[in-house]
Coordinates of C-alpha atoms and ligand atoms in Angstrom, one line a residue:
M1 CA -9.2 106.7 66.7
S2 CA -11.5 106.1 64.0
A3 CA -15.3 104.5 64.3
A4 CA -15.9 102.2 67.0
P5 CA -17.2 98.6 66.2
A6 CA -19.8 97.0 68.4
F7 CA -17.3 95.9 71.2
A8 CA -16.8 98.9 74.0
L9 CA -13.1 99.1 75.0
P10 CA -12.7 100.5 78.7
R11 CA -12.6 104.4 78.5
R12 CA -9.0 104.6 79.5
A13 CA -8.3 103.1 76.2
R14 CA -8.9 106.5 75.0
L15 CA -5.7 108.1 76.6
L16 CA -3.4 107.6 74.1
P17 CA -5.8 108.6 71.2
E18 CA -6.7 111.7 73.1
L19 CA -2.9 112.7 74.4
V20 CA -1.7 112.0 70.4
A21 CA -4.6 114.6 69.2
R22 CA -3.3 117.5 72.1
H23 CA 0.0 117.1 70.9
R24 CA -0.9 117.4 67.4
G25 CA -2.7 120.7 67.9
D26 CA -0.5 122.5 70.2
G27 CA 2.8 121.1 69.2
F28 CA 3.0 119.9 72.8
L29 CA 1.8 118.5 75.8
T30 CA 1.6 120.8 79.2
P31 CA 0.6 119.3 83.1
A32 CA -2.9 121.3 82.2
S33 CA -3.6 119.2 79.0
I34 CA -2.5 116.0 80.7
E35 CA -4.4 116.8 83.4
A36 CA -7.5 117.6 81.5
V37 CA -7.1 114.0 79.3
A38 CA -6.8 112.3 82.3
R39 CA -10.2 113.7 84.0
E40 CA -11.9 113.5 80.2
V41 CA -10.8 109.6 80.3
G42 CA -11.3 108.9 83.9
V43 CA -7.7 108.2 85.4
P44 CA -5.5 109.7 87.8
A45 CA -3.7 112.4 86.5
A46 CA -0.4 110.6 87.7
E47 CA -1.2 107.4 85.7
A48 CA -1.8 109.7 82.9
W49 CA 1.5 111.6 83.3
E50 CA 3.6 108.6 83.4
A51 CA 1.9 107.1 80.3
A52 CA 2.6 110.4 78.5
R53 CA 6.4 110.1 79.7
S54 CA 6.6 106.9 78.1
F55 CA 6.4 108.0 74.4
H56 CA 9.4 109.0 72.8
E57 CA 7.8 111.7 70.3
F58 CA 5.9 113.6 72.8
R59 CA 7.5 117.1 73.5
F60 CA 6.7 118.6 77.0
D61 CA 8.2 121.9 76.5
A62 CA 7.7 123.9 73.7
P63 CA 6.7 122.7 70.0
G64 CA 10.0 120.9 68.3
G65 CA 11.3 122.6 64.7
E66 CA 12.5 120.2 62.1
R67 CA 14.2 116.9 63.2
A68 CA 17.0 115.4 61.1
C69 CA 17.6 111.6 61.5
A70 CA 20.8 110.6 63.3
G71 CA 20.5 107.1 62.7
I72 CA 23.7 105.1 61.1
A73 CA 22.4 105.2 57.2
C74 CA 22.4 108.8 57.6
A75 CA 25.4 109.4 59.3
L76 CA 27.7 107.9 56.7
H77 CA 26.2 110.1 53.9
P78 CA 28.5 113.0 53.2
G79 CA 26.0 115.6 53.6
F80 CA 25.2 114.7 57.1
H81 CA 26.0 117.3 60.2
E82 CA 24.8 116.3 63.6
P83 CA 21.4 117.8 64.1
E84 CA 20.2 119.8 66.7
L85 CA 17.1 118.1 67.1
P86 CA 18.2 114.4 66.3
A87 CA 16.1 111.5 65.7
G88 CA 16.8 107.6 66.2
C89 CA 15.8 107.1 62.7
L90 CA 13.0 108.8 60.1
F91 CA 12.8 105.5 58.3
R92 CA 13.8 107.0 55.0
C93 CA 17.1 105.2 55.2
Y94 CA 16.9 104.8 51.3
A95 CA 16.9 108.5 50.7
P96 CA 19.9 110.0 53.3
P97 CA 20.0 112.5 54.8
A98 CA 16.9 112.6 56.2
F99 CA 15.1 115.0 57.6
G100 CA 11.4 116.7 58.4
D101 CA 8.1 114.9 58.1
E102 CA 7.5 111.3 56.3
Q103 CA 6.8 111.1 53.2
P104 CA 4.6 108.5 51.1
F105 CA 6.9 105.9 50.3
P106 CA 8.5 106.2 46.9
A107 CA 7.5 103.0 44.1
E108 CA 10.7 103.0 42.7
M109 CA 12.5 101.7 46.1
V110 CA 10.7 98.7 45.7
R111 CA 13.9 97.2 43.9
Q112 CA 12.5 93.8 43.8
A113 CA 8.9 92.7 44.4
G114 CA 7.1 89.4 44.9
P115 CA 3.9 88.2 46.2
L116 CA 3.5 90.7 48.8
L117 CA 4.8 93.6 47.2
G118 CA 3.8 92.6 43.5
P119 CA 0.3 94.4 41.9
A120 CA -2.7 94.5 43.6
D121 CA -6.1 93.9 41.7
R122 CA -8.5 96.0 43.8
T123 CA -10.7 92.6 44.3
W124 CA -11.6 90.9 47.8
A125 CA -10.7 87.6 45.9
G126 CA -8.7 86.2 49.4
L127 CA -11.4 87.4 51.9
E128 CA -14.1 85.8 49.7
R129 CA -12.8 82.5 49.5
A130 CA -11.9 82.6 53.3
R131 CA -15.3 83.5 53.5
R132 CA -16.3 80.3 51.4
L133 CA -14.4 78.3 53.4
G134 CA -14.9 79.1 57.4
P135 CA -12.7 80.0 59.8
A136 CA -11.4 76.4 60.4
A137 CA -10.7 75.6 57.0
V138 CA -8.6 79.3 56.7
L139 CA -6.9 77.9 60.2
D140 CA -5.3 75.2 58.2
E141 CA -4.8 76.9 55.0
I142 CA -2.3 79.1 56.9
E143 CA -0.9 76.2 58.8
E144 CA -0.1 74.4 55.6
A145 CA 1.3 77.3 53.9
G146 CA 3.7 77.2 57.3
L147 CA 3.6 81.1 57.7
R148 CA 5.8 82.1 60.6
G149 CA 5.0 86.2 61.8
R150 CA 7.5 88.5 60.0
G151 CA 7.4 91.2 62.9
G152 CA 11.0 89.4 63.9
A153 CA 10.3 86.3 66.2
Y154 CA 8.8 83.9 63.5
F155 CA 6.3 82.1 65.4
P156 CA 4.2 80.1 63.4
T157 CA 0.7 82.2 62.8
A158 CA -1.5 79.6 62.9
R159 CA -0.4 78.2 66.2
K160 CA -1.0 81.8 67.5
W161 CA -4.4 82.0 66.2
R162 CA -5.3 78.9 67.8
A163 CA -3.6 79.5 70.9
A164 CA -5.7 82.4 71.3
L165 CA -9.0 80.6 70.3
R166 CA -8.5 77.8 72.6
H167 CA -10.1 79.9 75.3
G168 CA -13.3 80.0 73.7
A169 CA -13.3 83.6 75.1
P170 CA -14.0 86.8 73.2
L171 CA -10.7 88.0 72.0
A172 CA -8.4 90.7 70.5
L173 CA -6.8 91.4 67.3
V174 CA -4.1 93.6 67.0
M175 CA -1.7 94.8 64.0
N176 CA 0.9 95.8 64.9
A177 CA 2.6 98.9 62.4
E178 CA 4.7 100.3 65.0
E179 CA 7.8 99.9 63.0
G180 CA 10.4 101.5 65.3
E181 CA 13.7 99.9 64.1
P182 CA 16.3 102.0 63.0
G183 CA 16.8 100.6 59.3
V184 CA 13.7 99.1 58.9
F185 CA 11.3 100.9 56.3
K186 CA 9.3 97.6 55.0
D187 CA 6.0 97.8 56.8
R188 CA 5.7 101.7 55.5
A189 CA 6.4 100.2 52.0
L190 CA 3.7 97.8 52.2
L191 CA 1.3 100.7 53.7
C192 CA 1.4 103.1 51.6
L193 CA 1.7 101.1 48.2
R194 CA -0.3 97.9 48.8
P195 CA -2.8 98.9 51.5
G196 CA -5.5 96.9 49.9
R197 CA -3.4 93.3 50.5
V198 CA -2.5 94.6 54.3
V199 CA -6.7 95.4 54.4
E200 CA -7.5 91.9 52.8
G201 CA -5.0 90.3 55.3
L202 CA -6.6 91.5 58.6
A203 CA -10.2 90.8 57.3
I204 CA -9.3 87.2 56.6
A205 CA -7.9 87.2 60.5
M206 CA -11.0 88.6 61.4
E207 CA -12.8 86.1 59.4
A208 CA -10.9 83.2 61.1
L209 CA -10.7 84.8 64.7
R210 CA -13.9 86.6 65.0
P211 CA -12.7 88.8 67.3
A212 CA -14.5 91.2 69.4
V213 CA -12.6 93.9 68.8
T214 CA -9.8 94.9 66.1
I215 CA -7.2 97.4 66.3
A216 CA -4.7 98.9 63.7
F217 CA -1.8 100.4 65.3
I218 CA 0.2 102.6 63.1
N219 CA 3.6 104.6 63.8
G220 CA 3.0 108.0 65.3
E221 CA 4.7 110.0 62.6
A222 CA 4.3 107.6 59.9
D223 CA 1.0 109.7 58.3
P224 CA 1.5 108.9 54.6
A225 CA 1.0 105.1 55.6
A226 CA -1.6 105.9 58.0
E227 CA -3.6 107.7 55.6
A228 CA -3.0 105.0 52.7
F229 CA -4.3 102.2 55.2
E230 CA -7.2 104.5 56.2
R231 CA -8.4 104.9 52.7
A232 CA -8.0 101.3 51.9
L233 CA -10.0 100.3 54.9
A234 CA -12.8 103.0 54.6
D235 CA -13.3 100.9 50.6
S236 CA -13.1 98.0 52.2
P237 CA -16.0 95.2 54.0
I238 CA -14.2 95.6 56.9
A239 CA -14.9 99.4 57.1
G240 CA -15.9 100.8 60.7
Q241 CA -15.3 97.5 62.2
V242 CA -11.3 98.3 62.9
L243 CA -10.0 101.3 65.3
L244 CA -6.4 102.9 64.2
Y245 CA -4.4 104.2 66.9
R246 CA -1.3 106.0 66.3
G247 CA 1.4 105.5 68.4
A248 CA 4.0 108.4 69.8
G249 CA 7.2 106.4 69.2
G250 CA 9.2 103.8 71.3
Y251 CA 11.3 101.0 70.1
V252 CA 10.0 98.9 72.7
L253 CA 6.2 98.9 71.2
G254 CA 8.0 96.0 69.1
E255 CA 7.4 93.9 72.1
E256 CA 3.8 93.1 72.5
T257 CA 2.7 93.4 75.6
A258 CA 4.2 97.2 75.7
L259 CA 2.0 98.0 72.7
L260 CA -1.0 96.2 74.9
N261 CA 0.2 98.6 77.7
A262 CA 0.1 101.4 75.4
I263 CA -3.4 100.6 73.7
E264 CA -4.9 100.2 77.3
G265 CA -3.9 103.8 78.4
R266 CA -0.8 103.0 80.8
R267 CA 2.7 103.5 80.6
A268 CA 4.3 102.1 77.3
V269 CA 6.4 99.4 78.9
P270 CA 6.7 95.4 78.5
R271 CA 4.9 92.9 81.2
P272 CA 6.5 90.0 82.8
R273 CA 5.6 86.7 80.9
P274 CA 3.6 84.6 81.7
P275 CA 0.9 85.2 81.1
L276 CA 1.5 85.1 77.0
P277 CA -0.8 87.7 75.2
V278 CA -2.6 85.1 73.7
D279 CA -3.8 83.9 77.0
S280 CA -4.4 87.3 78.7
G281 CA -3.7 90.3 76.8
L282 CA -5.5 93.6 76.0
F283 CA -7.8 93.8 78.9
G284 CA -7.3 90.2 79.8
M285 CA -8.4 89.2 76.6
P286 CA -6.8 86.6 74.6
T287 CA -4.8 88.8 72.1
V288 CA -3.2 88.3 68.9
V289 CA -0.8 90.7 67.6
N290 CA 0.3 90.3 63.9
N291 CA 2.6 92.6 62.0
V292 CA 1.5 94.1 59.0
E293 CA 3.8 91.9 56.4
T294 CA 2.5 88.6 58.3
L295 CA -1.2 89.8 57.7
A296 CA -0.1 90.9 54.0
A297 CA 0.9 86.8 53.7
V298 CA -2.0 85.9 54.7
A299 CA -3.8 87.7 51.6
V300 CA -1.5 86.2 49.5
I301 CA -2.1 82.7 51.2
L302 CA -5.8 82.9 50.8
R303 CA -5.9 84.4 47.2
E304 CA -3.3 81.7 46.1
G305 CA -3.5 78.4 48.0
P306 CA -0.8 77.1 50.8
A307 CA 1.3 75.7 47.8
A308 CA 2.1 78.6 45.9
F309 CA 2.9 80.2 49.1
R310 CA 5.2 77.1 49.3
A311 CA 6.5 77.7 46.1
F312 CA 8.6 80.5 47.5
G313 CA 11.3 80.2 50.5
A314 CA 12.5 77.2 52.0
S315 CA 10.8 74.2 53.6
D316 CA 10.8 75.4 57.4
A317 CA 10.4 79.1 56.3
P318 CA 8.3 79.1 53.4
G319 CA 7.7 82.4 51.5
T320 CA 8.9 85.4 50.7
R321 CA 10.6 88.2 52.8
I322 CA 11.0 91.9 52.4
L323 CA 14.5 93.0 53.3
S324 CA 15.0 96.8 54.2
L325 CA 18.4 97.6 52.6
S326 CA 20.3 100.8 52.8
G327 CA 23.8 102.4 53.8
R328 CA 26.6 101.8 51.5
V329 CA 24.9 100.4 48.6
E330 CA 24.4 102.1 45.1
R331 CA 20.6 100.8 45.1
P332 CA 19.1 101.3 48.5
G333 CA 15.3 100.2 49.0
V334 CA 13.4 97.1 49.4
Y335 CA 13.6 93.4 48.5
E336 CA 11.4 90.8 48.4
V337 CA 13.2 87.9 48.3
P338 CA 12.3 84.1 49.0
L339 CA 13.1 83.1 52.4
G340 CA 16.5 81.3 52.0
T341 CA 18.4 83.1 49.1
P342 CA 21.6 83.9 49.9
L343 CA 22.2 87.0 51.3
A344 CA 25.1 87.8 49.0
E345 CA 22.8 87.7 46.1
V346 CA 20.8 90.4 47.7
L347 CA 24.2 92.9 48.2
D348 CA 24.9 92.1 44.9
R349 CA 21.7 93.2 43.6
A350 CA 21.8 95.9 45.6
G351 CA 25.1 97.2 44.4
S352 CA 27.3 96.5 47.6
P353 CA 30.8 97.2 47.4
A354 CA 33.3 94.1 47.3
P355 CA 33.1 91.6 50.8
E356 CA 36.9 92.5 51.3
G357 CA 36.5 96.0 53.8
L358 CA 32.6 95.7 53.7
A359 CA 30.8 95.0 56.7
V360 CA 26.7 94.2 57.4
L361 CA 24.4 95.4 60.5
C362 CA 21.9 92.4 60.5
G363 CA 18.8 93.2 62.6
G364 CA 19.5 96.4 63.8
P365 CA 20.1 97.8 67.3
S366 CA 18.6 94.3 68.7
G367 CA 21.4 92.4 65.9
G368 CA 24.6 92.6 65.1
L369 CA 27.5 93.5 62.7
L370 CA 28.9 90.7 60.5
P371 CA 32.3 90.7 58.2
G372 CA 31.6 91.1 54.7
A373 CA 33.8 87.7 54.2
I374 CA 31.5 85.6 56.5
A375 CA 28.2 87.7 55.5
D376 CA 26.9 84.9 53.1
Q377 CA 24.2 83.4 55.0
P378 CA 20.9 82.3 53.9
V379 CA 17.7 84.9 54.8
L380 CA 16.5 82.8 57.0
P381 CA 14.9 83.2 61.0
G382 CA 17.5 83.3 63.8
R383 CA 21.0 84.3 64.3
Y384 CA 23.8 84.6 61.6
H385 CA 26.1 84.7 64.1
P386 CA 26.6 83.8 68.1
T387 CA 27.7 87.6 68.6
G388 CA 24.3 89.2 67.5
A389 CA 23.8 89.3 63.9
M390 CA 20.4 88.0 62.9
L391 CA 17.6 88.0 60.0
G392 CA 14.8 89.9 62.9
A393 CA 12.5 92.2 60.9
G394 CA 15.0 92.2 57.6
G395 CA 17.0 95.3 58.4
V396 CA 20.6 95.3 56.4
V397 CA 22.7 98.2 56.7
V398 CA 25.9 97.8 54.6
L399 CA 28.8 99.6 55.8
E400 CA 32.9 99.8 55.0
A401 CA 35.0 98.0 57.4
P402 CA 36.7 99.0 59.9
G403 CA 36.0 102.5 58.7
D404 CA 32.2 102.6 59.7
I405 CA 32.4 99.9 62.7
R406 CA 32.9 102.4 65.4
R407 CA 30.2 104.5 64.5
A408 CA 27.8 101.9 63.8
A409 CA 28.4 100.4 67.4
L410 CA 28.0 103.5 69.0
T411 CA 24.8 104.6 67.3
M412 CA 23.3 101.1 68.0
A413 CA 24.4 101.6 71.9
A414 CA 23.4 105.0 72.0
F415 CA 19.8 104.0 70.5
N416 CA 18.9 101.1 72.6
A417 CA 20.1 103.1 75.9
E418 CA 17.8 106.4 74.8
Q419 CA 15.2 103.8 74.0
S420 CA 15.6 101.5 77.3
C421 CA 12.0 101.9 79.0
G422 CA 13.4 102.1 82.6
K423 CA 11.3 99.5 83.6
C424 CA 14.1 96.7 84.9
T425 CA 17.5 98.1 86.5
P426 CA 19.9 95.4 84.4
C427 CA 18.5 97.6 81.1
R428 CA 18.3 101.0 82.2
E429 CA 21.5 101.3 84.3
G430 CA 23.7 98.8 82.0
T431 CA 23.1 100.2 78.6
P432 CA 24.0 103.4 79.7
L433 CA 27.1 102.3 81.2
L434 CA 27.7 100.0 77.7
L435 CA 27.3 103.3 75.6
E436 CA 30.0 105.1 78.2
A437 CA 32.3 102.4 78.2
L438 CA 32.4 101.6 74.4
G439 CA 33.4 105.4 73.4
G440 CA 35.6 106.3 76.1
N441 CA 37.3 103.6 78.0
P442 CA 36.2 99.6 76.3
A443 CA 38.3 97.9 79.1
E444 CA 35.4 98.5 81.3
L445 CA 33.2 96.3 78.9
T446 CA 33.4 93.3 81.0
E447 CA 31.8 90.1 80.3
D448 CA 29.7 91.0 83.7
L449 CA 28.5 93.9 82.2
L450 CA 27.5 92.2 79.4
D451 CA 26.2 89.0 80.3
A452 CA 24.4 91.4 83.1
I453 CA 22.1 93.0 80.5
Q454 CA 21.9 90.3 78.0
L455 CA 20.8 87.9 80.5
A456 CA 18.7 89.6 83.2
S457 CA 17.0 92.0 81.3
L458 CA 13.2 92.0 81.2
C459 CA 12.7 92.1 77.8
G460 CA 14.2 91.6 74.3
L461 CA 15.5 95.3 73.7
G462 CA 17.7 95.0 76.8
Q463 CA 18.2 91.0 76.2
M464 CA 20.0 91.7 72.7
A465 CA 21.4 95.3 73.3
T466 CA 24.5 93.8 73.9
G467 CA 24.6 92.0 69.8
P468 CA 26.3 95.2 67.9
V469 CA 28.7 95.9 70.8
R470 CA 29.8 92.0 71.2
S471 CA 29.7 91.5 67.4
A472 CA 31.8 94.6 67.0
L473 CA 34.4 94.0 69.7
A474 CA 34.7 90.3 68.5
F475 CA 35.7 91.1 64.5
W476 CA 37.1 94.5 65.1
P477 CA 38.8 94.9 68.6
E478 CA 41.4 97.7 67.0
V479 CA 38.8 99.9 66.4
F480 CA 38.1 100.6 70.0
S481 CA 41.7 100.3 71.2
Ligands
SF4_1 S1 14.9 95.1 79.3 FE1 14.5 97.3 79.0 S2 13.0 98.1 77.2 FE2 12.8 95.8 78.5 S3 11.4 96.1 80.2 FE3 13.8 96.2 81.0 S4 14.2 98.4 80.7 FE4 12.2 98.1 79.6

């Protein structure tokens, strides 16, 4: 955790940072080290254990060896071998097979840049303009630009900010850089290559929201991204005003309330909604959680104005979106494209095979598979197909069909079963059943089982875990017979 701002969080908010520090020092956590941290931060040892066990990257036995990626893009590579220490994704899908620690995002993997990934000028022109305009006018500009959140839900950003502000109470602002979805690496690209733009967006959000506390939560393994962000922050007008948190794994942290529980030093599981975080979030404060790419877009809007932002994209979804392309393409990497661009155009630029015999996985473990012949969707929020494929956080993995389909569906099902936080029964019990049936006896994949997981799970992880399976069975049933 970096230097503290004026507002002091309760002591228990130091639980995760202290556990992360112990884990980094020793290579694993022991009962003694967890209990020592519990005493330091004033929480019962049982609660500290419960919280620690909810993070997938903590080890509890011995220091880990070198992990290798078992994600779908790496598994397709001819040099892939089943790893001894498999990772669900190491977020280097552009350079398979991935193993070991994270590396800085390579500039040459920016295959197409726009306002978000384009060159930065090292000034704070957007923030200075925001300060001249004042909070109300900044909110108006974000609204006029039509910015929607880039984490995957596409909720209008200005509406979210206004919803938190209407309480007139001290609020919290959280930058979500957990980025734990296999096949998505665009936040790492932004943080490594354009950290100043992200910091400027965060500073503008602070200007508009005047938060009592601001937290940047960065994936625990993304050291190069965190270091680049910290350097840019230290050199910025908001130096010393942002708390830096590092995670310890967990796809479920994409769910805002699980992220807030992690910061509060609790088990990283989603909370029931309502209340929404904008009404009662971090320690009960109205809380705004924004994704890295959303904040970079805020900086662009305040620098160039809403009209310039709207010059890209669709009328109801303006601006650009960064897609993460991997799998069977000649030029994997990040592609920043105007929303509304045909997906086929991006696939073509990336050197994807012809649509016949091609499939795309869109939206990762929460999305679904599409045959190449119907993959020519505009890059827009929402579902591409009722069985599951969607834009989500912009992950696109290109596959050969039908050859790769079974492996892709099994990999996604295994990831969801492994990442289920266990809080609710339909997901905790249902996702392993789904995996078992898919790998053994697909006849057991009844509509009742799929519906129970999709309709009765508490959060998006369970609700959308059926997408890769439903879509694979719908388009390539022969692969599972
Ligand atoms: S749906 Fe899954 S991940 Fe979400 S709360 Fe339930 S068990 Fe946890």
